[in-house]
Amino acid sequence: MEPSSKGLLRWGYHKAGGNKMQRKFRKGWRLALAAVLSFSLLAGCSSGGGEAEGTGQGEGGGHAEAAAIADEAVKNGKYSTPIEITSVGRQRKYTKGDTKDNNVHSRWAEEKLGIKIKNIWEPANVDQYKQKLQLALSSGEEIPDFVPYYDDPVVIGQLIESGEFMAIDELFDKYASPILKEHSEKHPEMWYPFMYEGKKYALPVLEYLDNDNTVLWFREDWMEKLGLSEPKTIADLEVIMEKFKYENPDGLKPEEVFPLTAAMRSTLNGWMGSLEWVFGAYGTIPEQWNMDENGRLVYGSIHPGAKQALEKLREWMAKGYIHPDAALWDEGKSSELWTAGKAGILPGAQWVPDWPAPDLTKNVKGSKYKAYPIPSGPDGHIGTKWRSSTGTNGSILISRHAKHPEAIFVYYNHLLEHYANPKEGSEYEYGFAKGYDWDIIDGKPTSDASKIPDYNNEFMFITGFNNNPARIPDLYMKTLVKLAEGGKPETPYERQLAEQRKPENWYAAKVVMDQKDIRRKTISTALRPKRCRANGICCGSPNSKRSIKSSMANCR
């Protein structure tokens, strides 16, 4: 039997004892638990996840007719008689006279798919959306047919257990695109956060694999002026940081430069300024559950290597390699030191050339940047957090009252099969909508935002609530690596990417994939409980793994 993330947290301190770090851990968990309990009161008492009722497929002839309509629509990719569905919109701007209810996306959905989309909610931000969901569940307000959610796994769990959403097992098996099914077979863990009592309660939205994995972005002009080469180890990195500080090529005084910028305010595993790679150099990844060399589940922050990593970080801060205020900085703030020319190394993803690197080249004349691999520790350990390891980012929940629950598959299948990797001559060959995210300029098609008047690629996709309407998980990084290795862009997708991404992106993606073996996947998001004991051990999850079962001998 395997533990839940809640039970694992309690199990972690039960097994490890009660040192200072664990006491802080308990305190944080108590706050999180209080939030969950508060939400539970808002959501009301529920007997569990909702069954596939209220689907518009009633008894007798009504059921047969609705099933026939669904089958035909999925097969043809369009409803012969338009239907109406409700969802949640997140448009950030409108152009060319578009409005919330009449825009390029809504017109496309009705004309191409026979689906009229009515967005009954349009929250301004994630926090407002979370509040709206909580209030709707507690007050009995109408829930949209399709509810995208990308943020808080605690909220996802509460939504699933509210009884307002249907299990989608049969819908997925019958209607999902082969692209979705193939990825599901390769990555069954994509379902784990959405499982309840053995059933699937949300449709995962596919995301690019490895898109957010960490590399180290160096000031390449400093490296060149100092005659420095790629650091293979943490010791090599320290030599470079020492030179950045005391032999600074831009003439900065030691007290003005902090070689490594970092974000520590809320996490060490953030999307920029992260420091998990330092822990990886000592055999652990913090703030996640990892499998150790003996197949046991160990919380990374209390692994013995975590103490060594913290000692190293304290040493670096004492030497002035890290700014003393880094403990107060979030990811965005951590980048400012680098873009201001006061730091030489920014931990970040392959997309840093898109942002915030342009601010660096704008602020510091003659500055250059380049991605470098992650260095190893004194005992040869090396590792980073594997972000987007399931190839998903968010999900779509289907209301148990939805009359056409299969509509999300008509919609998403089309995007995956036609838009995500368009064919030559496809209507999506250059982008989604002419005059918006692509146009004919000087007689040539382009998706270059700087060339298109009123450029707008912020469409109200149901599956694009987090800017990823349809993505084939391994396509992005494969294409960037191909470009980095000198390959010629041949397909519409490859040509779009070659135009939209810089060579620095290409090279960084190759750095990531050349080090793909150092990625460490978190285990905890895969765990949902059935019951927990007072000693903190949880048993009975439907997502059992042999290695976890063997380590949980107290489950009977």
XYZ file of C-alpha atoms in Angstrom:
556
model
C 0.000 0.000 0.000
C 1.308 3.468 -0.661
C 1.101 6.646 1.425
C -0.540 9.913 0.540
C 1.344 13.179 0.426
C -0.386 14.047 3.735
C 0.544 10.769 5.340
C 4.068 10.901 3.960
C 4.627 14.235 5.602
C 3.623 12.861 8.997
C 5.470 9.614 8.307
C 8.587 11.649 7.500
C 8.802 13.198 10.924
C 7.717 10.004 12.699
C 10.622 8.118 11.147
C 13.217 10.887 11.284
C 12.788 12.388 14.732
C 12.213 15.980 15.800
C 15.037 18.293 14.931
C 14.662 21.991 14.250
C 14.143 21.613 10.510
C 11.359 19.115 11.090
C 9.655 21.399 13.612
C 9.525 24.111 10.945
C 8.214 21.489 8.557
C 5.441 20.563 11.003
C 4.493 24.207 11.414
C 4.221 24.698 7.637
C 2.158 21.557 7.315
C -0.190 22.648 10.095
C -0.852 25.876 8.188
C -1.505 23.916 5.004
C -3.798 21.527 6.868
C -5.712 24.445 8.337
C -6.273 25.802 4.842
C -7.549 22.429 3.678
C -9.935 22.189 6.617
C -11.200 25.718 5.981
C -11.834 24.885 2.367
C -13.613 21.685 3.402
C -16.030 23.737 5.488
C -16.686 26.023 2.521
C -17.175 23.157 0.136
C -19.546 21.341 2.447
C -19.625 17.732 3.472
C -19.576 15.366 0.508
C -19.761 11.628 0.112
C -17.023 11.642 -2.535
C -16.474 12.143 -6.229
C -19.490 12.423 -8.476
C -20.451 9.694 -10.878
C -21.080 10.316 -14.559
C -24.615 11.495 -13.994
C -26.374 14.453 -15.572
C -24.443 13.901 -18.788
C -27.324 14.447 -21.109
C -27.485 10.710 -21.736
C -30.680 9.799 -20.010
C -32.725 6.620 -20.021
C -34.041 4.728 -23.057
C -34.192 6.522 -26.381
C -32.683 9.703 -24.936
C -29.532 7.842 -23.998
C -29.208 6.219 -27.408
C -29.781 9.518 -29.229
C -27.248 11.423 -27.080
C -24.691 8.630 -27.492
C -25.170 8.676 -31.261
C -24.681 12.457 -31.382
C -21.530 12.148 -29.293
C -20.106 9.311 -31.383
C -20.775 11.160 -34.634
C -19.291 14.438 -33.382
C -16.061 12.830 -32.183
C -15.749 10.771 -35.371
C -16.335 13.765 -37.666
C -14.597 16.307 -35.444
C -17.672 18.522 -35.473
C -21.312 18.620 -34.324
C -23.677 18.660 -37.301
C -26.072 20.763 -35.224
C -24.184 23.255 -33.031
C -24.302 22.684 -29.281
C -23.648 25.106 -26.429
C -21.266 24.489 -23.561
C -20.132 26.623 -20.636
C -16.582 27.120 -19.409
C -14.164 29.609 -17.857
C -12.371 32.305 -19.859
C -9.017 33.902 -19.189
C -8.504 36.378 -21.999
C -5.938 39.015 -21.158
C -6.589 41.360 -24.042
C -8.907 41.759 -27.030
C -8.056 43.270 -30.415
C -9.848 43.994 -33.688
C -13.166 44.659 -31.944
C -13.336 41.260 -30.249
C -15.231 40.878 -26.979
C -15.642 38.271 -24.262
C -18.611 36.716 -26.047
C -17.568 37.286 -29.664
C -13.895 36.786 -30.432
C -11.660 34.959 -32.873
C -11.602 31.852 -30.666
C -15.360 31.650 -30.077
C -16.046 32.129 -33.801
C -13.497 29.445 -34.647
C -15.039 26.936 -32.199
C -18.541 27.414 -33.610
C -17.517 27.369 -37.266
C -14.918 24.601 -37.073
C -16.318 22.352 -34.341
C -20.003 23.219 -34.037
C -19.456 24.270 -30.402
C -20.836 27.517 -29.023
C -18.749 28.414 -25.962
C -20.249 30.552 -23.236
C -17.724 31.604 -20.608
C -19.834 32.190 -17.529
C -16.757 33.049 -15.454
C -13.795 35.228 -16.415
C -11.597 35.611 -13.314
C -8.927 38.296 -13.292
C -6.292 36.102 -11.665
C -5.652 32.737 -10.030
C -6.601 33.882 -6.528
C -9.924 35.270 -7.718
C -10.592 32.042 -9.598
C -9.857 29.936 -6.527
C -12.264 32.022 -4.463
C -14.920 31.735 -7.167
C -14.626 27.959 -7.184
C -14.833 27.750 -3.402
C -17.885 29.984 -3.197
C -19.637 28.187 -6.051
C -19.186 24.820 -4.387
C -20.387 26.052 -1.012
C -23.356 28.061 -2.317
C -24.670 25.706 -4.977
C -24.009 28.215 -7.770
C -23.941 26.844 -11.319
C -20.636 25.161 -12.170
C -19.422 25.495 -15.780
C -19.526 22.331 -17.873
C -15.739 22.388 -18.229
C -13.528 23.740 -15.448
C -9.810 24.160 -16.171
C -7.527 24.325 -13.151
C -3.740 24.627 -12.976
C -2.649 25.857 -9.608
C -3.179 24.260 -6.212
C -3.189 20.439 -5.855
C -5.102 20.821 -2.596
C -7.905 22.619 -4.450
C -7.855 19.974 -7.199
C -8.368 17.311 -4.534
C -11.245 19.224 -3.002
C -12.892 19.753 -6.390
C -12.657 16.057 -7.183
C -14.082 15.061 -3.806
C -16.903 17.646 -3.945
C -19.220 15.372 -5.893
C -19.757 18.024 -8.588
C -17.557 16.454 -11.256
C -17.772 13.187 -13.143
C -15.320 10.349 -13.583
C -13.992 10.358 -17.137
C -12.625 6.806 -17.545
C -15.193 5.729 -20.121
C -15.119 9.040 -21.966
C -11.331 8.903 -22.253
C -11.237 5.297 -23.406
C -13.927 5.919 -26.017
C -13.145 9.406 -27.310
C -9.578 10.534 -26.522
C -7.150 11.224 -29.356
C -4.460 8.591 -29.994
C -1.958 11.316 -29.028
C -3.490 11.506 -25.550
C -3.750 7.741 -25.202
C -0.172 7.133 -26.283
C 1.135 9.655 -23.768
C -1.068 8.145 -21.062
C 0.457 4.729 -21.715
C 3.984 6.114 -21.494
C 3.256 8.275 -18.444
C 0.497 6.650 -16.364
C 1.608 8.849 -13.474
C -0.088 11.771 -15.220
C -3.349 10.480 -13.741
C -2.204 10.153 -10.131
C -3.203 13.646 -8.914
C -6.682 13.135 -10.386
C -7.498 9.639 -9.117
C -10.201 9.091 -6.519
C -11.439 5.682 -5.384
C -9.860 4.084 -8.426
C -11.387 6.429 -11.018
C -10.053 9.326 -13.086
C -11.712 12.655 -12.368
C -9.940 15.188 -14.611
C -8.490 15.314 -18.097
C -4.774 16.224 -17.938
C -3.656 18.958 -20.334
C -0.464 17.984 -22.137
C 2.647 20.103 -21.652
C 6.153 20.096 -23.066
C 8.483 17.714 -21.251
C 11.694 19.239 -19.825
C 10.697 22.772 -20.828
C 11.386 24.156 -17.334
C 14.412 22.126 -16.227
C 17.290 24.103 -14.766
C 20.483 25.132 -16.507
C 22.968 27.797 -15.364
C 22.911 31.003 -17.402
C 26.387 32.581 -17.244
C 27.536 36.020 -18.300
C 29.416 34.684 -21.298
C 31.237 37.985 -21.869
C 32.710 37.646 -18.358
C 33.717 34.053 -19.046
C 35.457 35.074 -22.262
C 37.275 38.075 -20.787
C 38.547 35.982 -17.869
C 39.486 33.060 -20.101
C 37.311 30.644 -18.106
C 35.903 27.326 -19.264
C 32.825 25.287 -18.347
C 32.696 24.271 -14.662
C 32.502 20.500 -14.309
C 32.267 20.434 -10.505
C 31.099 22.603 -7.623
C 34.768 23.294 -6.883
C 35.230 24.596 -10.450
C 32.156 26.768 -10.006
C 33.603 28.292 -6.840
C 36.755 29.306 -8.722
C 34.615 31.089 -11.298
C 32.494 32.849 -8.659
C 35.633 34.022 -6.893
C 36.933 35.561 -10.119
C 33.572 37.118 -10.968
C 33.652 38.851 -7.586
C 37.283 39.874 -7.219
C 38.456 40.156 -10.846
C 35.249 41.462 -12.321
C 35.572 42.181 -16.059
C 33.158 45.125 -15.850
C 35.245 46.741 -13.120
C 32.657 46.184 -10.382
C 33.959 46.358 -6.827
C 33.662 43.107 -4.812
C 30.887 44.572 -2.686
C 28.919 45.435 -5.837
C 28.784 41.974 -7.403
C 27.165 38.763 -6.158
C 28.145 36.019 -8.613
C 25.163 33.681 -8.093
C 21.640 35.054 -7.889
C 19.029 32.999 -6.058
C 15.387 32.962 -4.931
C 14.696 31.504 -1.487
C 11.599 33.282 -0.242
C 9.128 30.425 -0.576
C 11.004 27.547 -2.175
C 14.438 26.346 -3.211
C 12.875 24.567 -6.200
C 11.464 27.557 -8.040
C 11.275 28.182 -11.774
C 14.118 30.721 -11.655
C 16.909 31.365 -9.186
C 16.473 27.778 -7.987
C 19.093 26.052 -5.848
C 17.967 22.420 -6.000
C 21.007 21.618 -8.157
C 23.265 22.484 -5.207
C 21.421 19.852 -3.173
C 21.658 17.517 -6.159
C 25.447 17.803 -5.853
C 25.085 16.148 -2.445
C 22.684 13.391 -3.439
C 19.225 14.844 -2.791
C 16.553 17.152 -4.199
C 14.840 19.233 -1.482
C 11.134 19.778 -0.924
C 10.072 16.590 -2.669
C 9.921 12.849 -2.021
C 12.718 10.891 -3.665
C 13.585 7.213 -3.924
C 16.942 6.471 -2.316
C 19.461 3.901 -3.496
C 17.673 1.211 -1.447
C 14.260 1.878 -2.968
C 12.991 3.704 0.116
C 10.956 6.871 -0.028
C 12.897 9.730 1.582
C 11.930 13.376 1.917
C 14.709 15.333 0.238
C 14.930 18.150 2.769
C 15.854 15.774 5.611
C 18.218 13.587 3.597
C 21.792 13.778 5.030
C 22.921 15.496 1.838
C 20.586 18.408 2.537
C 22.689 19.427 5.542
C 25.830 19.454 3.393
C 24.103 21.565 0.747
C 22.852 24.048 3.339
C 26.360 24.338 4.776
C 27.701 25.048 1.292
C 25.063 27.711 0.671
C 25.831 29.321 4.027
C 29.504 29.369 3.055
C 28.707 30.996 -0.293
C 26.578 33.644 1.358
C 29.326 34.378 3.890
C 31.793 34.849 1.025
C 29.420 37.206 -0.768
C 28.737 34.861 -3.656
C 24.977 35.131 -2.915
C 23.217 38.365 -1.986
C 22.200 38.504 1.705
C 18.635 39.449 0.719
C 18.160 36.360 -1.457
C 16.139 34.741 1.329
C 13.511 37.446 0.727
C 13.468 37.198 -3.055
C 11.026 35.335 -5.260
C 11.905 34.067 -8.728
C 11.240 37.297 -10.582
C 13.151 39.388 -8.073
C 16.148 37.057 -8.237
C 16.536 37.766 -11.964
C 16.856 41.517 -11.416
C 20.375 41.276 -10.004
C 21.462 39.397 -13.129
C 19.721 41.715 -15.594
C 21.224 44.723 -13.788
C 24.701 43.324 -14.476
C 25.490 42.657 -10.799
C 25.403 38.829 -10.952
C 27.178 36.405 -13.241
C 25.032 33.268 -12.919
C 21.250 32.883 -13.126
C 19.735 29.416 -12.633
C 16.793 29.147 -15.002
C 15.073 27.286 -17.832
C 15.894 27.157 -21.523
C 13.439 30.007 -22.163
C 15.513 32.632 -20.299
C 16.529 34.208 -23.666
C 12.855 35.149 -24.110
C 12.734 36.629 -20.604
C 14.524 38.121 -18.713
C 17.704 38.047 -20.848
C 16.574 40.924 -23.129
C 16.651 43.176 -20.050
C 20.284 42.212 -19.470
C 21.418 43.088 -22.998
C 19.421 46.319 -22.800
C 20.858 47.348 -19.436
C 24.477 46.258 -19.912
C 26.140 47.204 -23.168
C 28.139 44.374 -24.716
C 26.746 41.732 -22.373
C 26.315 38.158 -23.582
C 24.834 35.082 -21.950
C 25.074 31.323 -22.415
C 23.599 28.195 -20.817
C 25.985 25.857 -19.007
C 25.394 22.327 -17.649
C 24.833 21.537 -13.984
C 28.111 20.731 -12.156
C 28.646 17.665 -9.979
C 29.421 17.514 -6.260
C 32.521 16.294 -4.411
C 31.377 12.655 -4.527
C 30.164 12.783 -8.111
C 26.495 13.339 -7.260
C 24.529 15.493 -9.676
C 20.834 16.246 -10.020
C 18.033 18.701 -10.678
C 14.313 18.681 -10.083
C 12.503 17.183 -13.078
C 9.856 19.766 -13.827
C 6.897 18.758 -16.008
C 8.036 15.156 -15.608
C 4.557 13.867 -16.459
C 4.280 15.982 -19.600
C 1.144 17.664 -18.247
C 0.261 21.057 -16.809
C -3.180 21.418 -15.318
C -6.408 19.629 -16.112
C -10.028 19.991 -17.180
C -12.782 18.818 -14.830
C -16.199 17.990 -16.285
C -19.354 18.918 -14.391
C -21.607 15.981 -13.623
C -24.430 18.090 -15.060
C -22.738 18.665 -18.452
C -25.092 17.724 -21.305
C -22.248 17.085 -23.735
C -19.243 15.868 -21.730
C -17.653 14.461 -24.882
C -17.379 18.009 -26.293
C -14.022 18.544 -24.600
C -12.641 15.637 -26.642
C -14.063 17.007 -29.907
C -12.336 20.269 -29.004
C -9.007 19.004 -27.625
C -8.588 16.212 -30.185
C -8.806 18.758 -32.994
C -6.168 20.972 -31.416
C -3.798 18.097 -30.719
C -4.173 16.512 -34.136
C -4.213 19.636 -36.311
C -2.846 22.647 -34.402
C -0.102 21.227 -32.145
C 2.015 19.998 -35.061
C 0.355 21.308 -38.242
C 0.900 19.732 -41.629
C 2.202 21.511 -44.707
C -0.622 23.571 -46.193
C -2.710 23.346 -43.016
C -4.803 26.318 -41.968
C -2.558 26.382 -38.864
C 0.684 26.258 -40.855
C 1.719 29.712 -39.650
C -0.327 30.062 -36.467
C -3.879 30.015 -35.142
C -5.504 33.047 -36.749
C -4.348 35.303 -39.581
C -4.132 38.926 -38.474
C -3.688 37.881 -34.865
C -0.684 35.611 -34.242
C 0.478 35.540 -37.876
C 0.012 37.566 -41.022
C 1.315 38.236 -44.519
C 3.920 41.007 -44.297
C 5.767 42.200 -47.396
C 4.308 39.269 -49.278
C 5.592 36.641 -46.817
C 3.843 34.839 -43.953
C 5.333 35.568 -40.542
C 4.582 35.002 -36.856
C 7.119 37.613 -35.744
C 5.249 39.730 -33.184
C 7.390 42.796 -33.933
C 6.188 42.834 -37.541
C 2.449 42.324 -37.024
C 0.219 45.304 -36.111
C -1.939 44.547 -33.051
C -0.239 41.165 -32.624
C -2.263 38.979 -30.273
C -1.763 35.320 -29.389
C -3.840 35.391 -26.195
C -6.766 33.256 -27.255
C -9.429 31.970 -24.886
C -8.674 28.266 -25.343
C -10.413 26.032 -22.796
C -7.265 23.942 -22.647
C -5.043 27.037 -22.777
C -5.800 28.481 -19.363
C -2.055 28.272 -18.687
C -0.961 29.275 -22.211
C -0.643 25.714 -23.520
C -3.728 25.038 -25.690
C -2.290 21.942 -27.377
C 1.211 20.585 -26.998
C 2.808 17.282 -27.956
C 5.075 16.680 -24.947
C 8.364 15.668 -26.568
C 8.100 17.778 -29.739
C 9.409 21.109 -28.427
C 12.720 19.987 -26.963
C 13.369 17.552 -29.822
C 12.927 20.385 -32.294
C 15.197 22.783 -30.384
C 17.908 20.125 -30.141
C 17.610 19.491 -33.884
C 18.104 23.201 -34.536
C 21.030 23.381 -32.084
C 22.725 20.529 -33.914
C 22.450 22.364 -37.219
C 19.348 20.648 -38.537
C 17.243 22.492 -41.086
C 13.664 23.334 -40.023
C 11.455 21.300 -42.346
C 7.924 21.189 -40.941
C 5.590 24.136 -40.222
C 6.116 23.606 -36.495
C 9.893 23.560 -36.853
C 9.851 26.698 -38.983
C 7.622 28.492 -36.472
C 9.935 27.531 -33.630
C 13.065 28.537 -35.551
C 11.522 31.976 -36.076
C 10.154 32.412 -32.578
C 13.091 31.067 -30.543
C 16.669 32.332 -30.420
C 19.792 30.206 -31.011
C 20.504 30.616 -27.292
C 17.217 28.765 -26.637
C 18.242 26.010 -29.000
C 21.597 25.497 -27.325
C 20.096 25.578 -23.808
C 17.609 22.863 -24.779
C 20.514 20.705 -25.936
C 22.276 21.296 -22.608
C 19.145 20.106 -20.794
C 18.702 17.004 -22.929
C 22.401 16.117 -22.823
C 21.949 15.940 -19.050
C 18.567 14.195 -19.078
C 19.845 11.452 -16.772
C 20.286 13.901 -13.875
C 16.550 14.712 -13.639
C 14.876 13.642 -10.400
C 11.132 13.124 -10.416
C 9.065 13.934 -7.342
C 7.063 10.985 -6.059
C 4.582 12.765 -3.787
C 2.170 14.103 -6.429
C 1.446 10.523 -7.404
C -0.034 9.609 -4.057
C -3.672 9.810 -3.007
C -4.862 8.171 0.209
C -7.788 6.078 1.273
C -7.084 6.080 4.970
C -4.380 7.247 7.358
C -3.433 5.970 10.788
C -2.665 8.011 13.844
C 1.062 7.265 13.522
C 1.101 9.108 10.195
C 1.161 6.072 7.903
C -1.416 6.102 5.118
C -2.620 3.016 3.306
C -4.904 1.945 0.527
C -4.101 4.242 -2.372
C -5.197 2.907 -5.763
C -1.824 3.960 -7.228
C 0.296 1.375 -5.541
C 3.967 0.952 -6.434
C 5.921 -2.128 -5.402
C 8.890 -0.171 -4.081
C 6.627 1.988 -1.938
C 4.635 -1.010 -0.741
C 7.778 -2.736 0.459
C 8.802 0.344 2.424
C 5.409 0.609 4.115
C 5.442 -2.651 6.059
C 3.150 -1.190 8.721
C 0.187 -1.081 6.301
C -1.991 -4.104 6.938
